[in-house]
CSV table of C-alpha atoms in Angstrom, one decimal:
chain,number,residue,atom,x,y,z
A,1179,UNK,CA,-126.9,6.5,97.1
A,1180,UNK,CA,-124.0,6.5,95.3
A,1181,UNK,CA,-121.1,9.0,96.2
A,1182,UNK,CA,-119.2,11.0,93.4
A,1183,UNK,CA,-116.5,13.5,94.4
A,1184,UNK,CA,-113.6,15.3,93.0
A,1185,UNK,CA,-110.1,14.9,94.3
A,1186,UNK,CA,-107.6,18.0,94.4
A,1187,UNK,CA,-109.2,20.7,96.4
A,1188,UNK,CA,-111.8,18.7,97.8
A,1189,UNK,CA,-109.8,15.4,99.1
A,1190,UNK,CA,-106.0,16.3,99.1
A,1191,UNK,CA,-103.8,19.5,97.7
A,1192,UNK,CA,-103.8,20.1,94.0
A,1193,UNK,CA,-101.7,18.2,92.5
A,1194,UNK,CA,-99.8,20.2,90.4
A,1195,UNK,CA,-99.2,23.2,92.3
A,1196,UNK,CA,-97.0,20.6,95.0
A,1197,UNK,CA,-94.7,19.9,91.2
A,1198,UNK,CA,-94.7,23.3,91.3
A,1199,UNK,CA,-93.2,23.8,94.4
A,1200,UNK,CA,-90.9,20.5,94.9
A,1201,UNK,CA,-89.7,22.1,91.2
A,1202,UNK,CA,-89.0,25.1,91.8
A,1203,UNK,CA,-90.9,25.6,88.1
A,1204,UNK,CA,-93.7,28.5,89.1
A,1205,UNK,CA,-95.7,27.9,85.0
A,1206,UNK,CA,-96.6,24.0,86.8
A,1207,UNK,CA,-98.4,26.6,89.6
A,1208,UNK,CA,-100.9,27.3,87.8
A,1209,UNK,CA,-104.8,24.7,87.7
A,1210,UNK,CA,-107.7,25.2,86.4
A,1211,UNK,CA,-108.9,27.1,89.3
A,1212,UNK,CA,-107.0,30.0,87.2
A,1213,UNK,CA,-107.1,28.6,82.8
A,1214,UNK,CA,-110.0,27.1,81.9
A,1215,UNK,CA,-108.7,25.6,79.1
A,1216,UNK,CA,-107.6,22.2,80.0
A,1217,UNK,CA,-105.9,21.7,77.1
A,1218,UNK,CA,-103.9,24.7,77.3
A,1219,UNK,CA,-103.3,24.4,80.5
A,1220,UNK,CA,-102.3,21.1,80.0
A,1221,UNK,CA,-100.2,21.7,76.5
A,1222,UNK,CA,-98.5,24.2,78.9
A,1223,UNK,CA,-97.5,21.7,81.6
A,1224,UNK,CA,-96.0,20.0,79.5
A,1225,UNK,CA,-93.4,22.1,77.9
A,1226,UNK,CA,-92.7,23.2,81.1
A,1227,UNK,CA,-91.6,20.4,82.4
A,1228,UNK,CA,-90.0,19.2,78.9
A,1229,UNK,CA,-88.2,22.4,78.7
A,1230,UNK,CA,-86.5,21.4,83.1
A,1231,UNK,CA,-85.7,18.0,81.6
A,1232,UNK,CA,-88.4,15.9,83.5
A,1233,UNK,CA,-89.6,12.9,83.0
A,1234,UNK,CA,-93.4,10.6,84.3
A,1235,UNK,CA,-91.6,9.3,86.5
A,1236,UNK,CA,-89.6,12.4,88.6
A,1237,UNK,CA,-93.4,13.8,88.7
A,1238,UNK,CA,-95.2,11.2,89.8
A,1239,UNK,CA,-92.0,10.5,92.8
A,1240,UNK,CA,-93.4,13.8,93.9
A,1241,UNK,CA,-96.9,13.7,93.6
A,1242,UNK,CA,-96.9,10.3,95.1
A,1243,UNK,CA,-95.8,12.7,98.5
A,1244,UNK,CA,-98.6,14.8,98.6
A,1245,UNK,CA,-100.9,14.1,101.6
A,1246,UNK,CA,-104.0,14.6,101.9
A,1247,UNK,CA,-106.5,16.7,103.8
A,1248,UNK,CA,-106.7,16.4,107.3
A,1249,UNK,CA,-109.9,14.5,107.5
A,1250,UNK,CA,-110.3,13.1,104.5
A,1251,UNK,CA,-109.5,9.4,105.4
A,1252,UNK,CA,-111.6,9.5,108.2
A,1253,UNK,CA,-114.6,11.6,106.2
A,1254,UNK,CA,-114.1,8.7,103.5
A,1255,UNK,CA,-114.4,5.6,105.9
A,1256,UNK,CA,-117.3,7.6,107.4
A,1257,UNK,CA,-119.2,7.9,103.8
A,1258,UNK,CA,-118.5,4.6,102.4
A,1259,UNK,CA,-121.3,3.7,105.3
A,1260,UNK,CA,-123.6,4.9,103.3
A,1261,UNK,CA,-122.6,3.9,99.8
A,1262,UNK,CA,-121.0,3.7,97.0
A,1263,UNK,CA,-118.2,6.2,96.4
A,1264,UNK,CA,-116.0,7.4,92.9
A,1265,UNK,CA,-113.5,10.0,92.3
A,1266,UNK,CA,-113.6,10.9,89.4
A,1267,UNK,CA,-111.3,13.2,88.5
A,1268,UNK,CA,-109.8,15.7,85.6
A,1269,UNK,CA,-106.1,14.8,87.4
A,1270,UNK,CA,-103.7,11.9,86.1
A,1271,UNK,CA,-103.9,8.2,87.2
A,1272,UNK,CA,-99.9,8.4,87.2
A,1273,UNK,CA,-99.7,10.4,90.1
A,1274,UNK,CA,-103.1,10.3,91.5
A,1275,UNK,CA,-102.7,6.4,92.0
A,1276,UNK,CA,-100.6,6.2,95.3
A,1277,UNK,CA,-102.4,9.1,97.3
A,1278,UNK,CA,-106.1,7.4,96.1
A,1279,UNK,CA,-104.2,4.0,97.9
A,1280,UNK,CA,-103.8,6.5,101.0
A,1281,UNK,CA,-107.1,7.0,101.1
A,1282,UNK,CA,-108.9,4.2,100.7
A,1283,UNK,CA,-108.6,2.6,97.6
A,1284,UNK,CA,-111.9,4.0,96.0
A,1285,UNK,CA,-111.9,3.5,92.5
A,1286,UNK,CA,-110.6,6.7,90.7
A,1287,UNK,CA,-111.4,7.8,87.6
A,1288,UNK,CA,-108.3,9.9,86.0
A,1289,UNK,CA,-106.7,10.6,83.2
A,1290,UNK,CA,-102.8,8.7,81.6
A,1291,UNK,CA,-100.2,10.5,79.8
A,1292,UNK,CA,-98.9,9.5,76.8
A,1293,UNK,CA,-94.7,9.0,77.6
A,1294,UNK,CA,-91.9,8.0,74.7
A,1295,UNK,CA,-89.5,5.4,75.3
A,1296,UNK,CA,-87.6,8.0,77.3
A,1297,UNK,CA,-90.2,8.2,80.0
A,1298,UNK,CA,-91.1,12.0,79.0
A,1299,UNK,CA,-94.5,12.8,79.0
A,1300,UNK,CA,-95.6,13.5,75.5
A,1301,UNK,CA,-99.3,14.0,75.4
A,1302,UNK,CA,-102.2,12.3,77.5
A,1303,UNK,CA,-105.3,10.6,76.9
A,1304,UNK,CA,-107.9,11.9,78.7
A,1305,UNK,CA,-109.7,9.6,79.6
A,1306,UNK,CA,-112.5,11.5,81.7
A,1307,UNK,CA,-113.1,14.5,80.5
A,1308,UNK,CA,-115.7,14.9,78.4
A,1309,UNK,CA,-116.8,11.4,78.5
A,1310,UNK,CA,-118.0,11.3,82.4
A,1311,UNK,CA,-120.7,12.5,82.2
A,1312,UNK,CA,-121.6,9.2,80.4
A,1313,UNK,CA,-120.7,7.2,83.3
A,1314,UNK,CA,-121.9,9.5,86.1
A,1315,UNK,CA,-125.4,10.2,84.3
A,1316,UNK,CA,-126.4,6.0,83.3
A,1317,UNK,CA,-125.9,5.7,87.7
A,1318,UNK,CA,-128.2,7.7,87.6
A,1319,UNK,CA,-130.4,5.4,84.9
A,1320,UNK,CA,-130.0,2.3,86.7
A,1321,UNK,CA,-131.5,4.4,89.5
A,1322,UNK,CA,-129.1,6.0,91.8
A,1323,UNK,CA,-129.6,8.3,94.1
A,1324,UNK,CA,-126.3,10.8,93.2
A,1325,UNK,CA,-124.2,12.9,96.0
A,1326,UNK,CA,-121.6,15.1,93.4
A,1327,UNK,CA,-118.5,16.6,96.1
A,1328,UNK,CA,-116.6,19.3,94.1
A,1329,UNK,CA,-114.8,22.2,94.4
A,1330,UNK,CA,-113.9,24.1,90.7
A,1331,UNK,CA,-115.3,24.7,88.0
A,1332,UNK,CA,-114.6,21.7,85.8
A,1333,UNK,CA,-116.7,19.6,88.7
A,1334,UNK,CA,-119.8,21.5,86.7
A,1335,UNK,CA,-121.6,19.0,85.1
A,1336,UNK,CA,-120.8,16.7,87.2
A,1337,UNK,CA,-122.7,18.7,90.5
A,1338,UNK,CA,-125.2,19.8,87.3
A,1339,UNK,CA,-126.4,15.8,86.6
A,1340,UNK,CA,-126.3,14.6,89.9
A,1341,UNK,CA,-129.4,14.6,92.5
A,1342,UNK,CA,-127.4,16.5,95.3
A,1343,UNK,CA,-124.6,19.1,94.0
A,1344,UNK,CA,-122.3,20.0,97.1
A,1345,UNK,CA,-119.8,22.4,96.9
A,1346,UNK,CA,-116.2,22.5,98.9
A,1347,UNK,CA,-115.3,25.4,99.2
A,1348,UNK,CA,-115.8,26.3,96.1
A,1349,UNK,CA,-114.0,28.8,93.0
A,1350,UNK,CA,-115.9,32.3,92.6
A,1351,UNK,CA,-116.1,30.9,89.1
A,1352,UNK,CA,-118.0,27.6,90.2
A,1353,UNK,CA,-120.8,29.4,92.2
A,1354,UNK,CA,-121.8,31.8,90.4
A,1355,UNK,CA,-123.0,28.7,88.1
A,1356,UNK,CA,-124.6,27.6,91.1
A,1357,UNK,CA,-126.1,29.9,92.8
A,1358,UNK,CA,-128.2,28.9,95.9
A,1359,UNK,CA,-126.3,25.4,95.8
A,1360,UNK,CA,-125.1,23.9,98.9
A,1361,UNK,CA,-121.8,25.0,99.7
A,1362,UNK,CA,-119.7,23.2,102.9
A,1363,UNK,CA,-116.2,24.6,103.7
A,1364,UNK,CA,-114.8,21.7,105.9
A,1365,UNK,CA,-115.7,17.6,106.9
A,1366,UNK,CA,-117.5,18.2,109.1
A,1367,UNK,CA,-119.7,21.0,106.9
A,1368,UNK,CA,-120.1,18.5,104.8
A,1369,UNK,CA,-121.3,15.3,107.0
A,1370,UNK,CA,-124.3,17.7,108.3
A,1371,UNK,CA,-125.0,18.3,104.6
A,1372,UNK,CA,-124.7,15.1,103.8
A,1373,UNK,CA,-127.0,14.0,106.6
A,1374,UNK,CA,-129.6,15.7,106.1
A,1375,UNK,CA,-129.6,14.5,103.0
A,1376,UNK,CA,-129.6,10.6,103.7
A,1377,UNK,CA,-132.8,11.7,106.1
A,1378,UNK,CA,-134.8,13.5,103.3
A,1379,UNK,CA,-134.6,10.1,101.5
A,1380,UNK,CA,-134.7,7.5,103.7
A,1381,UNK,CA,-137.5,5.9,102.0
A,1382,UNK,CA,-135.9,6.0,98.9
A,1383,UNK,CA,-132.3,5.2,99.0
A,1384,UNK,CA,-130.6,3.3,96.0
B,399,UNK,CA,-108.1,-1.1,82.8
B,400,UNK,CA,-110.7,-1.3,84.9
B,401,UNK,CA,-112.0,-5.1,87.3
B,402,UNK,CA,-115.0,-5.5,87.8
B,403,UNK,CA,-115.9,-8.9,89.8
B,404,UNK,CA,-119.2,-10.3,90.9
B,405,UNK,CA,-118.7,-11.0,94.9
B,406,UNK,CA,-120.4,-14.8,95.3
B,407,UNK,CA,-118.6,-17.4,94.5
B,408,UNK,CA,-115.8,-15.9,93.0
B,409,UNK,CA,-115.0,-13.7,96.6
B,410,UNK,CA,-117.3,-15.0,99.0
B,411,UNK,CA,-119.4,-18.2,99.9
B,412,UNK,CA,-122.8,-17.9,98.2
B,413,UNK,CA,-125.1,-15.4,101.4
B,414,UNK,CA,-127.6,-16.8,101.4
B,415,UNK,CA,-126.1,-21.5,102.1
B,416,UNK,CA,-124.5,-19.1,105.4
B,417,UNK,CA,-128.1,-18.2,106.2
B,418,UNK,CA,-130.2,-22.0,105.4
B,419,UNK,CA,-127.2,-23.6,107.6
B,420,UNK,CA,-127.9,-20.9,110.4
B,421,UNK,CA,-131.2,-20.5,110.0
B,422,UNK,CA,-132.3,-23.9,109.3
B,423,UNK,CA,-134.4,-23.7,106.6
B,424,UNK,CA,-133.4,-25.6,103.7
B,425,UNK,CA,-134.9,-24.1,101.3
B,426,UNK,CA,-132.9,-21.0,101.7
B,427,UNK,CA,-130.1,-23.1,100.2
B,428,UNK,CA,-131.2,-22.6,96.4
B,429,UNK,CA,-129.1,-20.2,94.9
B,430,UNK,CA,-128.9,-18.8,90.4
B,431,UNK,CA,-126.9,-21.9,90.3
B,432,UNK,CA,-130.0,-24.1,90.6
B,433,UNK,CA,-132.8,-21.5,89.8
B,434,UNK,CA,-132.3,-19.4,86.8
B,435,UNK,CA,-135.2,-17.2,87.2
B,436,UNK,CA,-134.1,-15.0,90.3
B,437,UNK,CA,-137.7,-13.7,90.9
B,438,UNK,CA,-138.9,-16.8,91.7
B,439,UNK,CA,-136.0,-17.4,93.4
B,440,UNK,CA,-136.6,-14.7,95.3
B,441,UNK,CA,-139.8,-15.2,96.0
B,442,UNK,CA,-139.1,-17.9,97.7
B,443,UNK,CA,-136.8,-16.9,99.8
B,444,UNK,CA,-139.2,-14.0,100.7
B,445,UNK,CA,-141.6,-16.7,101.3
B,446,UNK,CA,-139.9,-18.6,103.3
B,447,UNK,CA,-138.5,-16.3,105.5
B,448,UNK,CA,-142.2,-14.9,106.1
B,449,UNK,CA,-143.6,-18.4,107.1
B,450,UNK,CA,-140.6,-18.9,110.2
B,451,UNK,CA,-140.9,-15.0,111.4
B,452,UNK,CA,-137.3,-14.2,109.8
B,453,UNK,CA,-136.9,-10.7,109.9
B,454,UNK,CA,-134.3,-8.4,107.4
B,455,UNK,CA,-132.3,-7.8,110.3
B,456,UNK,CA,-132.0,-11.8,111.3
B,457,UNK,CA,-131.0,-12.8,108.1
B,458,UNK,CA,-128.2,-9.2,107.7
B,459,UNK,CA,-126.7,-10.6,110.9
B,460,UNK,CA,-126.1,-13.7,110.2
B,461,UNK,CA,-124.6,-12.6,106.4
B,462,UNK,CA,-122.5,-9.9,108.8
B,463,UNK,CA,-120.9,-12.9,109.8
B,464,UNK,CA,-119.9,-14.0,106.5
B,465,UNK,CA,-116.0,-14.8,106.0
B,466,UNK,CA,-114.1,-14.0,102.9
B,467,UNK,CA,-112.2,-16.5,100.7
B,468,UNK,CA,-109.5,-16.7,102.0
B,469,UNK,CA,-107.4,-15.1,99.9
B,470,UNK,CA,-110.0,-12.8,98.4
B,471,UNK,CA,-108.7,-9.6,101.1
B,472,UNK,CA,-105.1,-10.1,99.2
B,473,UNK,CA,-106.3,-10.7,96.1
B,474,UNK,CA,-108.3,-7.3,95.5
B,475,UNK,CA,-105.0,-5.5,97.4
B,476,UNK,CA,-103.2,-6.4,94.6
B,477,UNK,CA,-106.1,-6.2,92.0
B,478,UNK,CA,-106.3,-2.1,93.4
B,479,UNK,CA,-103.1,-1.3,92.2
B,480,UNK,CA,-103.4,-2.4,89.0
B,481,UNK,CA,-106.9,-0.3,88.6
B,482,UNK,CA,-110.6,0.6,89.9
B,483,UNK,CA,-112.7,-2.2,91.2
B,484,UNK,CA,-116.5,-2.8,91.0
B,485,UNK,CA,-118.0,-5.4,92.9
B,486,UNK,CA,-120.9,-5.9,91.0
B,487,UNK,CA,-123.6,-8.8,92.5
B,488,UNK,CA,-126.7,-9.5,92.0
B,489,UNK,CA,-127.2,-10.2,96.0
B,490,UNK,CA,-128.3,-7.4,99.0
B,491,UNK,CA,-126.8,-4.1,99.7
B,492,UNK,CA,-127.8,-4.7,103.3
B,493,UNK,CA,-126.5,-8.0,103.2
B,494,UNK,CA,-123.8,-8.0,101.0
B,495,UNK,CA,-122.1,-4.1,102.9
B,496,UNK,CA,-120.2,-5.8,106.2
B,497,UNK,CA,-118.7,-7.8,104.1
B,498,UNK,CA,-117.5,-5.7,101.4
B,499,UNK,CA,-116.1,-3.6,104.3
B,500,UNK,CA,-114.2,-6.3,105.2
B,501,UNK,CA,-113.0,-6.8,101.5
B,502,UNK,CA,-111.6,-3.4,101.6
B,503,UNK,CA,-114.6,-1.2,101.1
B,504,UNK,CA,-114.8,-1.7,97.3
B,505,UNK,CA,-118.4,-0.3,96.0
B,506,UNK,CA,-120.3,-2.5,95.8
B,507,UNK,CA,-123.7,-2.7,92.7
B,508,UNK,CA,-125.7,-4.2,95.1
B,509,UNK,CA,-129.8,-4.5,94.9
B,510,UNK,CA,-131.7,-3.4,98.2
B,511,UNK,CA,-134.5,-4.8,100.0
B,512,UNK,CA,-137.9,-3.5,100.4
B,513,UNK,CA,-139.6,-4.0,103.8
B,514,UNK,CA,-142.4,-2.9,106.3
B,515,UNK,CA,-142.7,-1.3,109.6
B,516,UNK,CA,-142.1,-4.5,111.3
B,517,UNK,CA,-138.4,-5.3,109.3
B,518,UNK,CA,-140.1,-7.4,107.0
B,519,UNK,CA,-138.9,-8.4,104.0
B,520,UNK,CA,-142.1,-7.6,101.7
B,521,UNK,CA,-139.8,-6.7,98.1
B,522,UNK,CA,-137.3,-5.8,96.7
B,523,UNK,CA,-135.7,-3.3,94.2
B,524,UNK,CA,-133.6,-4.6,91.3
B,525,UNK,CA,-131.2,-1.7,90.6
B,526,UNK,CA,-128.9,-3.7,89.6
B,527,UNK,CA,-130.5,-7.0,87.5
B,528,UNK,CA,-131.0,-6.0,84.4
B,529,UNK,CA,-129.5,-2.8,84.8
B,530,UNK,CA,-125.6,-2.9,85.3
B,531,UNK,CA,-125.6,-3.9,82.0
B,532,UNK,CA,-125.8,-0.5,80.9
B,533,UNK,CA,-123.4,1.1,83.4
B,534,UNK,CA,-121.2,-1.5,82.6
B,535,UNK,CA,-121.1,-0.6,79.0
B,536,UNK,CA,-120.5,3.2,79.5
B,537,UNK,CA,-117.5,2.3,81.4
B,538,UNK,CA,-116.2,0.9,78.3
B,539,UNK,CA,-117.8,3.9,75.8
B,540,UNK,CA,-115.2,5.9,77.9
B,541,UNK,CA,-112.8,3.7,77.1
B,542,UNK,CA,-111.5,1.1,79.7
B,543,UNK,CA,-110.4,-2.0,78.8
B,544,UNK,CA,-112.7,-4.4,80.9
B,545,UNK,CA,-112.2,-7.2,83.1
B,546,UNK,CA,-114.9,-9.0,84.5
B,547,UNK,CA,-114.9,-12.1,86.8
B,548,UNK,CA,-117.6,-14.1,87.7
B,549,UNK,CA,-118.4,-17.1,88.3
B,550,UNK,CA,-122.3,-18.2,87.7
B,551,UNK,CA,-125.2,-18.2,84.7
B,552,UNK,CA,-125.9,-14.7,86.4
B,553,UNK,CA,-122.8,-12.7,85.1
B,554,UNK,CA,-123.1,-14.2,81.8
B,555,UNK,CA,-124.1,-10.9,80.1
B,556,UNK,CA,-120.8,-8.4,82.3
B,557,UNK,CA,-118.7,-11.0,80.4
B,558,UNK,CA,-120.2,-11.3,76.9
B,559,UNK,CA,-119.3,-7.1,77.4
B,560,UNK,CA,-116.3,-7.2,79.1
B,561,UNK,CA,-112.9,-7.3,76.6
B,562,UNK,CA,-111.7,-9.8,78.7
B,563,UNK,CA,-114.0,-11.9,80.2
B,564,UNK,CA,-113.0,-14.7,83.5
B,565,UNK,CA,-114.8,-17.4,84.6
B,566,UNK,CA,-114.3,-18.6,88.3
B,567,UNK,CA,-115.2,-21.5,88.8
B,568,UNK,CA,-117.7,-21.4,86.8
B,569,UNK,CA,-121.2,-23.5,86.0
B,570,UNK,CA,-121.6,-26.0,84.4
B,571,UNK,CA,-124.4,-23.8,82.5
B,572,UNK,CA,-122.0,-20.8,82.1
B,573,UNK,CA,-119.3,-22.6,80.9
B,574,UNK,CA,-121.3,-24.0,78.4
B,575,UNK,CA,-122.7,-20.4,77.6
B,576,UNK,CA,-119.3,-18.8,76.6
B,577,UNK,CA,-117.5,-22.1,75.9
B,578,UNK,CA,-113.8,-21.3,74.7
B,579,UNK,CA,-113.4,-18.5,77.4
B,580,UNK,CA,-109.8,-19.0,79.8
B,581,UNK,CA,-112.0,-20.2,83.4
B,582,UNK,CA,-109.3,-20.1,86.3
B,583,UNK,CA,-109.7,-22.4,89.7
B,584,UNK,CA,-108.3,-20.2,92.1
B,585,UNK,CA,-106.2,-17.0,93.0
B,586,UNK,CA,-103.1,-17.9,92.0
B,587,UNK,CA,-103.9,-18.5,88.0
B,588,UNK,CA,-106.4,-15.5,88.2
B,589,UNK,CA,-103.0,-13.4,88.8
B,590,UNK,CA,-101.7,-15.3,86.5
B,591,UNK,CA,-104.7,-14.6,84.3
B,592,UNK,CA,-104.5,-11.6,84.6
B,593,UNK,CA,-101.2,-10.3,85.0
B,594,UNK,CA,-101.0,-12.2,80.7
B,595,UNK,CA,-104.0,-9.1,80.6
B,596,UNK,CA,-102.1,-6.1,81.6
B,597,UNK,CA,-99.4,-7.7,79.7
B,598,UNK,CA,-100.5,-7.8,76.1
B,599,UNK,CA,-102.8,-4.4,76.9
B,600,UNK,CA,-99.3,-2.3,78.1
B,601,UNK,CA,-99.9,-0.2,75.1
B,602,UNK,CA,-103.6,0.2,75.0
B,603,UNK,CA,-103.9,0.6,78.8
B,604,UNK,CA,-106.9,2.5,80.3
């Protein structure tokens, strides 16, 4: 059994919403929940940051103060006893690394920013989006039973690949795409559901 | 940048040597360093355990007391700041899980035992051997720069796939197979070498 989980919305709040609040730039509040097209969304974010003279270090400083959801660290400690945990997210390593260390240092598979000589964000490398599926499929090929946890539309393909998709407080768009799949509202329900999966797969655990 | 490391010989002592010492069964001292063929080695181990009436729980109890090498926990904490860490090993999850938690809970990709109703080891599932390469290749495909750390002949293919193979106190067989590749003797040298790699790849980090 291996666990692949999204970050924002499942373990921590949306980082860009926090950045919007702290910087007072309302355009930064939009997430993949509102704007499905990631490229459009990121272009708008980079433009807004440039317009306000904000550099990567500025937003990274705000991001590193984002607090995990209450109970998420304990949930992950519990989950790690059941199998390896991978955090797969459309976020950026530079924004999420400190939070990931706070969560327990699990491996984070995310994108990276590109900056100019002055530390301004000029672009990004999409290491994850569109490519994470290959890694997840290869874990399945090795013979692992895959449990995936996600909340948003951008987790759809990961959830579809997994043997056991779990929707965590899913957005309406995501629920519409995966009708009948288990959805949970909090870590208590999530643990219960994972325990059920573990019991059902006791004789076939990877 | 992503780090894939072997477990035994790099971060902790050989688990089976510890089991041999504690049980007093000399046949259990052999490792992949002496017997290249893993199937032959495992068949001998399972036979020896059965002959002495030892169950999985007995050897797991011994294994969970294996102490990590001095400095390995600190090394991993340092390394995690540089990128995700995956521990890929020919060992067994049932033997290594407690030690992995002690090391920091990094994901362990290893094999699993098969037991009968009485808890006796009757076989094993080779989730990793021969298949781990696919996962490692897929990480490369995503665009990660791969640093691999290994000490034994069984790490050869992983080291060959990696952009940056590092031999940690390598066995003579392994050194012979990878002539001219960097070898280090301790965590101080290992850190230095990784810092060199990071500097050289600063502009192309995943």
